[in-house]
CSV table of C-alpha atoms in Angstrom, one decimal:
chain,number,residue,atom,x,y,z
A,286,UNK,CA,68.8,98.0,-13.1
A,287,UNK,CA,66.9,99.3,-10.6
A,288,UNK,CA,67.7,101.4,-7.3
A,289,UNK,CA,67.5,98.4,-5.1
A,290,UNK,CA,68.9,95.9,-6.9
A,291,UNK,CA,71.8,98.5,-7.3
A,292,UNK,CA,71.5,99.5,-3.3
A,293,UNK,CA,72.0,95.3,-2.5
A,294,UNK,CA,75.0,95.0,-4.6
A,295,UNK,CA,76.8,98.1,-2.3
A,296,UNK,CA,77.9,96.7,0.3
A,297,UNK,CA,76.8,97.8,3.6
A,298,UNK,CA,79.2,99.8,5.5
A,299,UNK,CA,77.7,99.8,8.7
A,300,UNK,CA,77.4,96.0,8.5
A,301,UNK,CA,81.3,95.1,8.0
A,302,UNK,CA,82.1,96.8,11.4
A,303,UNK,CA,80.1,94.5,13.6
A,304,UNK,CA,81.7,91.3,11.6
A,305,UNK,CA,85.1,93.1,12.6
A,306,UNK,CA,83.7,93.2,15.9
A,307,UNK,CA,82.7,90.0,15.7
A,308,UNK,CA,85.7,88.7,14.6
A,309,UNK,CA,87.9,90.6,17.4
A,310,UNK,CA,85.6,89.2,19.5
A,311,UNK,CA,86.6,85.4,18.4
A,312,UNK,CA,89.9,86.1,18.4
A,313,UNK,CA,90.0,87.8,22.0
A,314,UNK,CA,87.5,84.9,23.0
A,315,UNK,CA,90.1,82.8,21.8
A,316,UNK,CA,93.5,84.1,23.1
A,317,UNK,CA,91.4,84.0,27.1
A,318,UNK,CA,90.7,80.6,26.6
A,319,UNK,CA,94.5,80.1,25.3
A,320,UNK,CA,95.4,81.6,28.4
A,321,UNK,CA,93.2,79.4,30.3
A,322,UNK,CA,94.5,76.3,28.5
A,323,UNK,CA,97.7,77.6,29.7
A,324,UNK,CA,96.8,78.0,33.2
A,325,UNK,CA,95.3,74.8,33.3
A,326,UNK,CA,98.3,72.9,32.0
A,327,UNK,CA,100.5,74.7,34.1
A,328,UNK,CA,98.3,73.6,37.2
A,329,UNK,CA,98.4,69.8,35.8
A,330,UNK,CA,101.8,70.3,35.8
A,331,UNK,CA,102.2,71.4,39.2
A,332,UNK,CA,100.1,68.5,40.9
A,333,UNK,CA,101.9,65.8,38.5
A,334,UNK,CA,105.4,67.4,40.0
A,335,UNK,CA,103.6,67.4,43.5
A,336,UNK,CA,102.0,63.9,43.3
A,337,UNK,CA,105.5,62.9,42.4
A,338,UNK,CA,107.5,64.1,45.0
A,339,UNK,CA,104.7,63.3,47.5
A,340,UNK,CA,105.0,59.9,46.4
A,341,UNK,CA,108.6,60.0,46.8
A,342,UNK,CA,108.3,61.2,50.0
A,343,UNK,CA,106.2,58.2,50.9
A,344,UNK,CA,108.7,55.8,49.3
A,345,UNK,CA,111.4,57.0,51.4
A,346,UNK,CA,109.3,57.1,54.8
A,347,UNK,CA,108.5,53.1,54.0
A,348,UNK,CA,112.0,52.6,53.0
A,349,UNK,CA,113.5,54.2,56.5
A,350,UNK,CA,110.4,52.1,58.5
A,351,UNK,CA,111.0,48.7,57.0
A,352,UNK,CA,115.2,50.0,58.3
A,353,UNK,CA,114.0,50.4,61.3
A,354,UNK,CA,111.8,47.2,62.0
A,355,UNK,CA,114.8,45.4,60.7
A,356,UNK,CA,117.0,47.5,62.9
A,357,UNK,CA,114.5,46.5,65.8
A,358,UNK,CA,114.3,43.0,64.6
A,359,UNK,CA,117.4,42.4,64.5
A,360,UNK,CA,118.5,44.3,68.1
A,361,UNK,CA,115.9,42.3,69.6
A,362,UNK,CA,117.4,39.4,67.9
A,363,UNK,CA,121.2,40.5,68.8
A,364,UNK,CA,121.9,38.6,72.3
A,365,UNK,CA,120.2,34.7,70.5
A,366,UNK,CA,122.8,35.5,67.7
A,367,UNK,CA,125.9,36.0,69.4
A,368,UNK,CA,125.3,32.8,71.6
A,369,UNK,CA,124.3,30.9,68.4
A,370,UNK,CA,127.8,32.4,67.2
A,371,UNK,CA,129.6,31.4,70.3
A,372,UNK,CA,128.2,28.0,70.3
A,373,UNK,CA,129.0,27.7,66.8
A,374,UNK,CA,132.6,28.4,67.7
A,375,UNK,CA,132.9,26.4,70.9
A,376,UNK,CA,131.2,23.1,68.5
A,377,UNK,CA,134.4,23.9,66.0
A,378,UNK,CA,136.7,24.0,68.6
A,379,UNK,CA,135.2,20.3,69.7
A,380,UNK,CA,135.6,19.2,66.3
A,381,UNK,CA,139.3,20.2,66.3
A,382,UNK,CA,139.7,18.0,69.2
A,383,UNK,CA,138.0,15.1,68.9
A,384,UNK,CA,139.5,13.4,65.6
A,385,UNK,CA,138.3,10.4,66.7
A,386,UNK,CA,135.2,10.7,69.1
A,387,UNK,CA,132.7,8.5,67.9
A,388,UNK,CA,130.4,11.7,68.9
A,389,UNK,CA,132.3,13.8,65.9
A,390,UNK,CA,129.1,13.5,63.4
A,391,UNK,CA,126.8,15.1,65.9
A,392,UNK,CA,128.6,17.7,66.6
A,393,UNK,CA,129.1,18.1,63.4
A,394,UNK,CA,125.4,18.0,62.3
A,395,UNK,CA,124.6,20.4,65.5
A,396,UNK,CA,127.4,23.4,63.6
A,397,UNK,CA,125.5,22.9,60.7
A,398,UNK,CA,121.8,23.0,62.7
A,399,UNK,CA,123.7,26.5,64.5
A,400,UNK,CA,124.3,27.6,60.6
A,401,UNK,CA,120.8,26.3,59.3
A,402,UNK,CA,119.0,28.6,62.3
A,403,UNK,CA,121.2,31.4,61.3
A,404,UNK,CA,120.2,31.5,58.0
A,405,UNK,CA,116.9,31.7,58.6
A,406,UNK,CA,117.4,35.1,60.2
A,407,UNK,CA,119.5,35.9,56.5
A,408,UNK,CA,122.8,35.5,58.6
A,409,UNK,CA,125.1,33.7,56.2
A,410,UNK,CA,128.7,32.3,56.5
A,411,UNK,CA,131.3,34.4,54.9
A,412,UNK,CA,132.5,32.5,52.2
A,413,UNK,CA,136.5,31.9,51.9
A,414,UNK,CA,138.1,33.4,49.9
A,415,UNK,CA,142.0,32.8,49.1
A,416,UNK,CA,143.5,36.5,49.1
A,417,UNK,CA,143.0,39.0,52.2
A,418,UNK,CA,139.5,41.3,52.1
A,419,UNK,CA,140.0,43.7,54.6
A,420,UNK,CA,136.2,44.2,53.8
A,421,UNK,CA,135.8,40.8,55.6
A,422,UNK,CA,138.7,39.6,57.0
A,423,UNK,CA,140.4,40.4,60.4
A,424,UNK,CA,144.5,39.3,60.5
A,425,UNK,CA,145.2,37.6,63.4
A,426,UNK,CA,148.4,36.5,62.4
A,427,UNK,CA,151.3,37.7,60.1
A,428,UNK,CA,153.7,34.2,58.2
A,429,UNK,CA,156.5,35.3,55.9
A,430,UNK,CA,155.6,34.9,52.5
A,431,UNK,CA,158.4,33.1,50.2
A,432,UNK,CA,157.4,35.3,46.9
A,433,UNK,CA,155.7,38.4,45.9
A,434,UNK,CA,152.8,36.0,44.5
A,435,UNK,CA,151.9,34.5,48.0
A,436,UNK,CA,151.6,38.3,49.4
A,437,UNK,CA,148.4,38.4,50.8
A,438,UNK,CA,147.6,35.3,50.7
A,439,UNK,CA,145.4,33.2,53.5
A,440,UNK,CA,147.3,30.8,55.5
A,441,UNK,CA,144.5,29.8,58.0
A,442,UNK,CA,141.2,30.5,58.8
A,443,UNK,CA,140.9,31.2,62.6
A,444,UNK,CA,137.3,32.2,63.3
A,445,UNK,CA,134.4,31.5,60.7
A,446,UNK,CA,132.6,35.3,59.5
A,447,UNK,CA,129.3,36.1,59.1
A,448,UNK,CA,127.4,38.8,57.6
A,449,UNK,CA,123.7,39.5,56.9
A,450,UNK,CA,122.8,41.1,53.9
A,451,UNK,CA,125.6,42.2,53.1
A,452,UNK,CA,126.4,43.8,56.1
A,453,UNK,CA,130.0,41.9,57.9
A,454,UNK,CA,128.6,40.8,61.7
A,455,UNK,CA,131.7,39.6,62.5
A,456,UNK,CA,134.9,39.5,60.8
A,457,UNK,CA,136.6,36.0,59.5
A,458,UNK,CA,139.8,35.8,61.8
A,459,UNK,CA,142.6,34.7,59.4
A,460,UNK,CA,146.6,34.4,58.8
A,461,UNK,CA,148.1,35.6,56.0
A,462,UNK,CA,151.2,35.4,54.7
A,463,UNK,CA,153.2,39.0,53.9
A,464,UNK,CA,156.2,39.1,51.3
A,465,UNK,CA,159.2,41.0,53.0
A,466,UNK,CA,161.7,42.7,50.4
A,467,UNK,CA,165.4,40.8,50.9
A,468,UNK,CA,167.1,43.9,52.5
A,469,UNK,CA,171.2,43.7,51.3
């Protein structure tokens, strides 16, 4: 063998430190850009958390303006329903009277015009309902109930209610009828 064929098959001391080198140099190339990585994600992370709040924010500002156009809408709107309400209960009143007027079934298809404009503004009549809902439901008037079972019952229905969405406007004005306990 000769001296340089035996020379090649040494290996090269000097050359296995810049491979080391090399090799630190990928690893601490790839630990920054690790760290970058992480930086970036954490950055994604904060605009995805801001962009989501930001759009919450947003949600909530529409949510509160549509309130307050309705609010507006329907304050501007407030003095045409309560004469449409009064009408409505001055036409029931007529009805009550007039069992025989041969003018009964206009007046009756005028309340249910006064109802049909209502709902069109999303104002409803409250419908009956056969047990008290002080949710709903103003007493006017307090009958003795014969049994337990007829203890909150309605006896009459005074004054029709109406709510919009949800929300009472006025009150249905009712009798009920109130179970005393025989005292001995």
């Amino acid at each position: 063998m000769s001296e340089e064929a035996a020379t090649a098959c040494e290996p090269d001391l000097n050359r296995s430190e810049p491979e080391e080198s090399s090799d630190q140099d990928v690893i601490e190339g790839l630990k920054a850009l690790d760290a970058r990585l992480d930086k970036l994600t954490s950055q994604f992370d904060a605009k995805i958390r801001f962009d989501s709040a930001k759009e919450a924010a947003f949600d909530r500002l529409y949510r509160d303006l549509d309130e307050h156009r309705e609010g507006a809408d329907f304050a501007h709107k407030q003095g045409l329903v309560t004469s449409l309400l009064s009408m409505y209960d001055r036409i029931g009143e007529m009805l009550k009277a007039a069992s025989v007027d041969p003018h009964r079934a206009d007046l009756g298809n005028l309340q249910q015009d006064i109802v049909d404009a209502l709902r069109m503004e999303e104002i409803e009549l409250i419908e009956p309902e056969t047990r008290l809902n002080l949710k709903t439901m103003q007493t006017l008037e307090v009958l003795s109930a014969a049994s337990q079972e007829d203890d909150g019952v309605i006896a009459a229905i005074h004054r029709q209610g109406f709510a919009k969405r949800g929300r009472v406007l006025r009150a249905q004005t009712v009798s009920i009828y109130k179970f005393q306990q025989p005292t001995d």
